[in-house]
PDB file of C-alpha atoms and ligand atoms in Angstrom:
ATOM      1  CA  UNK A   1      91.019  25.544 138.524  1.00  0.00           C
ATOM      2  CA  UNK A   2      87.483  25.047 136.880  1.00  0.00           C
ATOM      3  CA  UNK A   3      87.349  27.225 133.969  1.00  0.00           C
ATOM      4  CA  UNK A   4      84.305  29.159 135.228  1.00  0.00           C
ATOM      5  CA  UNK A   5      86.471  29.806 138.568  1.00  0.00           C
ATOM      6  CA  UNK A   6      89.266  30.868 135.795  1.00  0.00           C
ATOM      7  CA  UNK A   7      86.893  33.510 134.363  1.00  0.00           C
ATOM      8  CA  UNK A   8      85.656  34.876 137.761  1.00  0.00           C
ATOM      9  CA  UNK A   9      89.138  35.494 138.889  1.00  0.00           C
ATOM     10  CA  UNK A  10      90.281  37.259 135.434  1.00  0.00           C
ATOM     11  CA  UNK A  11      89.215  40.920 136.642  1.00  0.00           C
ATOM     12  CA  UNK A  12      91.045  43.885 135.284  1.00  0.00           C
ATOM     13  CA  UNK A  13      94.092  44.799 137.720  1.00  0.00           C
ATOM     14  CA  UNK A  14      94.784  48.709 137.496  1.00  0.00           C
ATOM     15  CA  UNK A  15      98.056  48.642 140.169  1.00  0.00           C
ATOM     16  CA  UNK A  16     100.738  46.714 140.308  1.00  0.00           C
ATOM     17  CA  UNK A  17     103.986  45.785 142.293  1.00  0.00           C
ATOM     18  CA  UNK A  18     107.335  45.997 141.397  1.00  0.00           C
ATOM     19  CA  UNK A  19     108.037  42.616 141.413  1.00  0.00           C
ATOM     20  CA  UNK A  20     109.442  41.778 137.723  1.00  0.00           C
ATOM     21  CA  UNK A  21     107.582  39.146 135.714  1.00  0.00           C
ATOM     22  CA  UNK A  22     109.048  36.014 134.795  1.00  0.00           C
ATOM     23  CA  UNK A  23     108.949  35.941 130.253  1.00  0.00           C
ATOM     24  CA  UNK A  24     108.360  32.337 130.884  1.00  0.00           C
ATOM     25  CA  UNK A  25     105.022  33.284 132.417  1.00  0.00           C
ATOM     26  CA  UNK A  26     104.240  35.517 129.101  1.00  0.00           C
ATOM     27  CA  UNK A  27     105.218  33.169 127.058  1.00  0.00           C
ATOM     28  CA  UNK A  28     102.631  30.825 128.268  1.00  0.00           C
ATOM     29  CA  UNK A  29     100.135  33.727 128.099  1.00  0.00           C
ATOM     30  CA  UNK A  30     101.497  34.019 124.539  1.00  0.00           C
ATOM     31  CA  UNK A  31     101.015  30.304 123.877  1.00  0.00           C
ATOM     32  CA  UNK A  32      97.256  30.829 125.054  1.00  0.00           C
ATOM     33  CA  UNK A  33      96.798  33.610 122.626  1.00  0.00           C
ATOM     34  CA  UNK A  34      98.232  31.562 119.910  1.00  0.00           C
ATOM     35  CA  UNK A  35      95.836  28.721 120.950  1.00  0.00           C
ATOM     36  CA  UNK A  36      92.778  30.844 120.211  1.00  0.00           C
ATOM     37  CA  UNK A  37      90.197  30.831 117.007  1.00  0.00           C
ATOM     38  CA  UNK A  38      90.217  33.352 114.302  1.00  0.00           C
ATOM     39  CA  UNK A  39      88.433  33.879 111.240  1.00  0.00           C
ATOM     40  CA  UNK A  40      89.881  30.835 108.444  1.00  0.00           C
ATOM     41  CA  UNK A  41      93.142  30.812 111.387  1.00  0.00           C
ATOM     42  CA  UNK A  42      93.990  33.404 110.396  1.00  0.00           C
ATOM     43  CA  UNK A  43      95.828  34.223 113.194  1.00  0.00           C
ATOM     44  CA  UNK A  44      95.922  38.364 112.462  1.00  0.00           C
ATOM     45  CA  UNK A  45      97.800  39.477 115.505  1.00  0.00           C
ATOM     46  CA  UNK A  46     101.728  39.964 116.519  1.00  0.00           C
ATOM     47  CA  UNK A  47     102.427  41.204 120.324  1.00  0.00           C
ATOM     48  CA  UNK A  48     105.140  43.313 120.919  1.00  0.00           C
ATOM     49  CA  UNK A  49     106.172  42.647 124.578  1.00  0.00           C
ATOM     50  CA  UNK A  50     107.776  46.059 126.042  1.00  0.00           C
ATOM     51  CA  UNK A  51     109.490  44.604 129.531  1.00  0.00           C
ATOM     52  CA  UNK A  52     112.886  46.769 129.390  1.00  0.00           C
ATOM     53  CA  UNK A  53     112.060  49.562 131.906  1.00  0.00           C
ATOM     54  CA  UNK A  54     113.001  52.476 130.094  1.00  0.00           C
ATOM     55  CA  UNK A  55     111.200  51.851 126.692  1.00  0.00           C
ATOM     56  CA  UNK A  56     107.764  50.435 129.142  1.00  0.00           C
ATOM     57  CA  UNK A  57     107.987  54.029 130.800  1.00  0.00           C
ATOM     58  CA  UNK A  58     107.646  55.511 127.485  1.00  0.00           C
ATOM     59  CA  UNK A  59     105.079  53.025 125.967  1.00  0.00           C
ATOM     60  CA  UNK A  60     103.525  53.872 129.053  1.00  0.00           C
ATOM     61  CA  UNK A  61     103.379  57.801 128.761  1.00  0.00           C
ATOM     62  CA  UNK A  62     101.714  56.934 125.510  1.00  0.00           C
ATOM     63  CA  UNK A  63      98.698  55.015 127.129  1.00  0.00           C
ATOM     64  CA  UNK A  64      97.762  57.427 129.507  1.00  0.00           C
ATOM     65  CA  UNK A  65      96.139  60.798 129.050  1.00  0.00           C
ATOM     66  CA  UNK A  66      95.318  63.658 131.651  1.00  0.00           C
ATOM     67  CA  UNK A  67      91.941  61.576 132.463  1.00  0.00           C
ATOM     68  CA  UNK A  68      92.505  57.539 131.741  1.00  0.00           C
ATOM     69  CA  UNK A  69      94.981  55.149 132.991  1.00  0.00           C
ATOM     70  CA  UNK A  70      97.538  56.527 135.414  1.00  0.00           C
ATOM     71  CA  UNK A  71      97.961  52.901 136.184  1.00  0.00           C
ATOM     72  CA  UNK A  72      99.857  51.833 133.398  1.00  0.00           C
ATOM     73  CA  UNK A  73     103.130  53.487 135.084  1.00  0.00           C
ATOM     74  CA  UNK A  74     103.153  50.696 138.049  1.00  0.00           C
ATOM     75  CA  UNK A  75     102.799  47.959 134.987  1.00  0.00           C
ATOM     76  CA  UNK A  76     106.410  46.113 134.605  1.00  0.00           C
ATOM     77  CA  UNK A  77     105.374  44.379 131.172  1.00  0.00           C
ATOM     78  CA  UNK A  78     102.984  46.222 128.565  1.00  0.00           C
ATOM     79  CA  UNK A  79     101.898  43.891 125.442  1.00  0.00           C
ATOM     80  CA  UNK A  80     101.388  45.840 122.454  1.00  0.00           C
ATOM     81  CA  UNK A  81      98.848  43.717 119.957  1.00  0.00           C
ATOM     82  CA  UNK A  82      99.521  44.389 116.172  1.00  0.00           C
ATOM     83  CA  UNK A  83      96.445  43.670 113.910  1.00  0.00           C
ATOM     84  CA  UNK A  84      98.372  41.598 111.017  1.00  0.00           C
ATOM     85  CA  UNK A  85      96.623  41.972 107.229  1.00  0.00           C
ATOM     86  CA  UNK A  86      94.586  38.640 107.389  1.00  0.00           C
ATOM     87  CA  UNK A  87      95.049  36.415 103.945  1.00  0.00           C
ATOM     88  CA  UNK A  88      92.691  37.129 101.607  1.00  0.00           C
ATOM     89  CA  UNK A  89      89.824  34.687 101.561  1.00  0.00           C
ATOM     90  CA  UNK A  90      89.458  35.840 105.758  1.00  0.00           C
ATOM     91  CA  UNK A  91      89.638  39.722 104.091  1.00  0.00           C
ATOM     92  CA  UNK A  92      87.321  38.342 101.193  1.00  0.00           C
ATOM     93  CA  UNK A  93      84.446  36.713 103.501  1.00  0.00           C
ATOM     94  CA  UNK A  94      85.074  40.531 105.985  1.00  0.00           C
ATOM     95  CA  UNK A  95      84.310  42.647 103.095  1.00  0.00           C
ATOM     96  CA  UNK A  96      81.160  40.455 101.564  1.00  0.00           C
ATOM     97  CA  UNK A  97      79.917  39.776 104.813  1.00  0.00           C
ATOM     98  CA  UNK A  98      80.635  43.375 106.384  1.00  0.00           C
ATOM     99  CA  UNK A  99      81.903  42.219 109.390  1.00  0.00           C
ATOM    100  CA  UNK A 100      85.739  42.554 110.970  1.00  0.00           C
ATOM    101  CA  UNK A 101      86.921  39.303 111.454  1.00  0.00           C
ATOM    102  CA  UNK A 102      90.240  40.433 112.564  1.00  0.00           C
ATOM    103  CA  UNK A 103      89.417  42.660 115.385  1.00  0.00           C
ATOM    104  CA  UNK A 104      86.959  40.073 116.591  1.00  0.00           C
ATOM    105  CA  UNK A 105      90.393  37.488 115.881  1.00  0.00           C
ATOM    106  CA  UNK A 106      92.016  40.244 117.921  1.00  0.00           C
ATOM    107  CA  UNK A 107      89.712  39.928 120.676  1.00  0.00           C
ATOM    108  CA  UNK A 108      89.708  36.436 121.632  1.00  0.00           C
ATOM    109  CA  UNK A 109      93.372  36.283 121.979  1.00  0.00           C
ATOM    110  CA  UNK A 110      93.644  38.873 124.063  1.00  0.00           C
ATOM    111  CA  UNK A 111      91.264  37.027 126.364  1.00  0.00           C
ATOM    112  CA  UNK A 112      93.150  33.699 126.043  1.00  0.00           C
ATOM    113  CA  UNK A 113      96.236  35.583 126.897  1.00  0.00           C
ATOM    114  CA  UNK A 114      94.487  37.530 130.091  1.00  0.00           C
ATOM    115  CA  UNK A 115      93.202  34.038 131.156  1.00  0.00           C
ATOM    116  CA  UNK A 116      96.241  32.343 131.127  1.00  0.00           C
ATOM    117  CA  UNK A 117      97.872  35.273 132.858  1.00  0.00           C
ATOM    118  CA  UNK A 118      95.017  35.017 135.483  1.00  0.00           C
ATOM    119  CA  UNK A 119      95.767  31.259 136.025  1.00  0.00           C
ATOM    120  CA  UNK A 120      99.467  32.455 136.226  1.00  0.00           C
ATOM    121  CA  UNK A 121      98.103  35.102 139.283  1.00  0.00           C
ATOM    122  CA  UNK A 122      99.235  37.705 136.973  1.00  0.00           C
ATOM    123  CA  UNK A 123      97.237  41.245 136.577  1.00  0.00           C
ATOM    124  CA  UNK A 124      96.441  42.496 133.249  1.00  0.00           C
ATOM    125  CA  UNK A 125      94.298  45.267 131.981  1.00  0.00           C
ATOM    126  CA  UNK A 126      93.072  45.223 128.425  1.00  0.00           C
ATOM    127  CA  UNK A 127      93.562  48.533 127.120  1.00  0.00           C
ATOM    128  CA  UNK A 128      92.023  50.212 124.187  1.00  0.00           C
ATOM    129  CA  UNK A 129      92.391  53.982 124.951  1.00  0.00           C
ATOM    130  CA  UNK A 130      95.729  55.291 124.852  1.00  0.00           C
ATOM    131  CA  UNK A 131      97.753  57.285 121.841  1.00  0.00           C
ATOM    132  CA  UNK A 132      98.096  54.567 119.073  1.00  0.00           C
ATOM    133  CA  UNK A 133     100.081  56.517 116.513  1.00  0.00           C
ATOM    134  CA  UNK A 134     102.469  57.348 119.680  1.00  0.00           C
ATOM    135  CA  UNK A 135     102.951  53.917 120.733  1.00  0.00           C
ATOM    136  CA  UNK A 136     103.328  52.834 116.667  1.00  0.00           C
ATOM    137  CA  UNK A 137     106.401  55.260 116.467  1.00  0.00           C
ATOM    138  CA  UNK A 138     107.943  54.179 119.789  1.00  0.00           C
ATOM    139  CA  UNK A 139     108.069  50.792 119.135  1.00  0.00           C
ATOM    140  CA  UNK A 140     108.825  50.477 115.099  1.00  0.00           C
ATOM    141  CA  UNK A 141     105.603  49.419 114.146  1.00  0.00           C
ATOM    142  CA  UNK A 142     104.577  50.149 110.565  1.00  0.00           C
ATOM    143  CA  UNK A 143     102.558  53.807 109.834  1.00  0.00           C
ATOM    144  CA  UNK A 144     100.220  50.965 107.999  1.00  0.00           C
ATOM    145  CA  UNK A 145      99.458  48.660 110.675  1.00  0.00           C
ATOM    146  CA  UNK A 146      96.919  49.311 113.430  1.00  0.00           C
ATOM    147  CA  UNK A 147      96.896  48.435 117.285  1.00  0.00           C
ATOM    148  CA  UNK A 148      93.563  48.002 118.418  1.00  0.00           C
ATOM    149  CA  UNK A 149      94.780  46.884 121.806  1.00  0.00           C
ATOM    150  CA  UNK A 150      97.584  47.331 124.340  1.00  0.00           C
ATOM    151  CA  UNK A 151      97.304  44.471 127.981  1.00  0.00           C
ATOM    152  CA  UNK A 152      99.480  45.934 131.006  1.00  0.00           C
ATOM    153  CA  UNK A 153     100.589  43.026 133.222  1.00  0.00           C
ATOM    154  CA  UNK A 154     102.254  42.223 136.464  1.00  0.00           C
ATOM    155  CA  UNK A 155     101.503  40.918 139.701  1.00  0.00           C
ATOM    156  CA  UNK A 156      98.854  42.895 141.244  1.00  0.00           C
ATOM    157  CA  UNK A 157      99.213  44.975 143.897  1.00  0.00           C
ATOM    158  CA  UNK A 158      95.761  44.028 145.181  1.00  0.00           C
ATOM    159  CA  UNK A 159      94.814  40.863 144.678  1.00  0.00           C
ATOM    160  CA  UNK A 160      91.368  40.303 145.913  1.00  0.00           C
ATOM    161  CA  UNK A 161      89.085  39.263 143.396  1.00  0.00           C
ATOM    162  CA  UNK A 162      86.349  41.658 143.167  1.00  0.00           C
ATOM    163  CA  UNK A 163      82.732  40.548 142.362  1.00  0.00           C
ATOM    164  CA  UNK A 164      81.815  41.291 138.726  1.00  0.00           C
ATOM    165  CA  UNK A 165      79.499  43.897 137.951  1.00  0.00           C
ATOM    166  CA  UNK A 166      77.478  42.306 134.780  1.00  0.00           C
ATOM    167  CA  UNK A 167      73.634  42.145 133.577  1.00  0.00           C
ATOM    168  CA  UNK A 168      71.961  39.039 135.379  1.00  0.00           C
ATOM    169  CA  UNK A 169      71.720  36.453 133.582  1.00  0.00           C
ATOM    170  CA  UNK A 170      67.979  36.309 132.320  1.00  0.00           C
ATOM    171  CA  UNK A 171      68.783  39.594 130.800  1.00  0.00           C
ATOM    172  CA  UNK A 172      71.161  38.465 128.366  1.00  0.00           C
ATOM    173  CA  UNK A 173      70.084  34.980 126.413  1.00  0.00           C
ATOM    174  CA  UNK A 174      66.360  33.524 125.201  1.00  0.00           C
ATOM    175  CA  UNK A 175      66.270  30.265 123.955  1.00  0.00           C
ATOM    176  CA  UNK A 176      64.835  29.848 120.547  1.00  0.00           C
ATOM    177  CA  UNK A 177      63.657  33.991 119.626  1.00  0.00           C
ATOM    178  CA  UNK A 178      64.674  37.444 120.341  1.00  0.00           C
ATOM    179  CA  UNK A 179      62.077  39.074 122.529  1.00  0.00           C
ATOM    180  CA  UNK A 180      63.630  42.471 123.171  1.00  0.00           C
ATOM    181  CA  UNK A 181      61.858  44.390 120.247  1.00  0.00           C
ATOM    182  CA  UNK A 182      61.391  48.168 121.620  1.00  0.00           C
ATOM    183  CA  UNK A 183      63.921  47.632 124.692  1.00  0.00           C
TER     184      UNK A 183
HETATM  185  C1  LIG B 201      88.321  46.407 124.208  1.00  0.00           C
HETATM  186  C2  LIG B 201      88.538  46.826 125.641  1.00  0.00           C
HETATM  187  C3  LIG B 201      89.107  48.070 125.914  1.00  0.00           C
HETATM  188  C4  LIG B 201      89.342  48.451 127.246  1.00  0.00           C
HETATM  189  N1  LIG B 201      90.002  49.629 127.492  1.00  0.00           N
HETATM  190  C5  LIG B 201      90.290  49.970 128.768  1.00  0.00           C
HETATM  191  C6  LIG B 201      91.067  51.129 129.039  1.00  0.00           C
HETATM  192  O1  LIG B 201      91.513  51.847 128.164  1.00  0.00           O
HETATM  193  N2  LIG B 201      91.319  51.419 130.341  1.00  0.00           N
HETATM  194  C7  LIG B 201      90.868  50.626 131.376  1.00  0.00           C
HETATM  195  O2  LIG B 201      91.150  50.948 132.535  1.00  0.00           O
HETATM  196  N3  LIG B 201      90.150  49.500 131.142  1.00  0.00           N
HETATM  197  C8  LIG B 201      89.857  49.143 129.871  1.00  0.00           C
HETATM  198  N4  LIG B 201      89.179  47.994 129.611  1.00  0.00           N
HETATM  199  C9  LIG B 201      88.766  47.124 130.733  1.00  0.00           C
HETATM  200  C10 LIG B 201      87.252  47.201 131.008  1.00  0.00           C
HETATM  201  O3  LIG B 201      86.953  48.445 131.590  1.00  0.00           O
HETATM  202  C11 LIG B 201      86.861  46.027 131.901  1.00  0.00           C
HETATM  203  O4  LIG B 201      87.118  44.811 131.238  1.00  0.00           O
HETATM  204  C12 LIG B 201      85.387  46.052 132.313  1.00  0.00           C
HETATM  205  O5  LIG B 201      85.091  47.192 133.069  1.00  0.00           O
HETATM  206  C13 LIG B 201      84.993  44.811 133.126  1.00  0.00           C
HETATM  207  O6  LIG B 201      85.787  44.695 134.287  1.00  0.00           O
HETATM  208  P1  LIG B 201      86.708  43.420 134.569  1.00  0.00           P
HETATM  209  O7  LIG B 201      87.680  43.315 133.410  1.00  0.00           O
HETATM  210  O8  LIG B 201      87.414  43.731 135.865  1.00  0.00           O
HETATM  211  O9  LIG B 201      85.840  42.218 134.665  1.00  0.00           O
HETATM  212  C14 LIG B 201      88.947  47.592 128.315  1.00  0.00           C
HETATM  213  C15 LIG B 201      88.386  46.340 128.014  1.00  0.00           C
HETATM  214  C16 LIG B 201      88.198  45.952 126.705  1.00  0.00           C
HETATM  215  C17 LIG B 201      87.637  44.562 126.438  1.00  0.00           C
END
């Protein structure tokens, strides 16, 4: 698949079947993860992968809320992403340059993974709103360390690709100047 064809069919699945998914298939999401560019390589992540049932139920009760993401109960494999401390010349250049490296780190290899997943025609769902200290506790991760993220995956229980809702193009690059002043 052309990569632009790759990142049309990435989409954010919210439903999934039953159908277990294979670790050999995460691990090559993991591999694409692993593959991906962070500030001096940095590499500031570790992924907890929750696939035994009864400990993904209860990650799971910790991502949801009375209002956001009922779906992640139908998800058969929830990745946890652990920020790692980054060495110090990546924390260095963060704090001079005020700017989180890490979470941007973060970021991209969450993207690699949900790309390779899509390639795989697994779902995922990045998720960013769900109890953090909760799913810390559950799964032994250090009071200390933070999880910016949590991806749900399986095989989706729709799988039509839905067209993207995004800003047309023209409204989101200039070459050579920013003319947006007052927008
Ligand atoms: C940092 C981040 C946090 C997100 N958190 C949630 C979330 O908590 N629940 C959810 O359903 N979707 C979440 N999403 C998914 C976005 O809503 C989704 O990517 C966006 O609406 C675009 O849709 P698409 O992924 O289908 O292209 C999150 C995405 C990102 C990148």
């Amino acid at each position: 698949m052309n990569f632009l064809d790759l990142a049309r069919r990435r989409q954010s699945d919210r439903g999934y079947t039953d159908r277990p998914v294979d670790r050999k298939a995460i691990e090559r999401c993991l591999e694409a993860a692993c593959l991906a560019p962070s500030a001096c390589n940095s590499q500031p992540w570790f992924f907890v992968v929750v696939d035994e049932p009864q400990l993904r139920a209860q990650v799971a009760s910790h991502c949801r809320d009375m209002v956001m993401n009922h779906f992640v109960d139908t998800a058969p494999v929830l990745v946890a992403v652990v920020a790692e401390t980054p060495p110090l010349i990546p924390r260095l250049a963060g704090h001079v340059k005020d700017k989180q490296y890490h979470l941007m780190d973060i970021g991209i290899a969450a993207e690699h993974f949900c790309l390779q997943a899509a390639e795989e025609h697994l779902g995922t769902c990045i998720i960013g709103w769900f109890n953090e200290k909760g799913v810390k506790e559950l799964l032994g991760i250090p009071k200390g360390k933070r999880v910016p993220l949590v991806i749900s995956v399986g095989h989706p229980k729709d799988s039509t690709v839905r067209a993207k809702v995004r800003k047309e193009l023209g409204e989101i690059f200039q070459y050579n100047g920013y003319a947006r002043h007052g927008v």
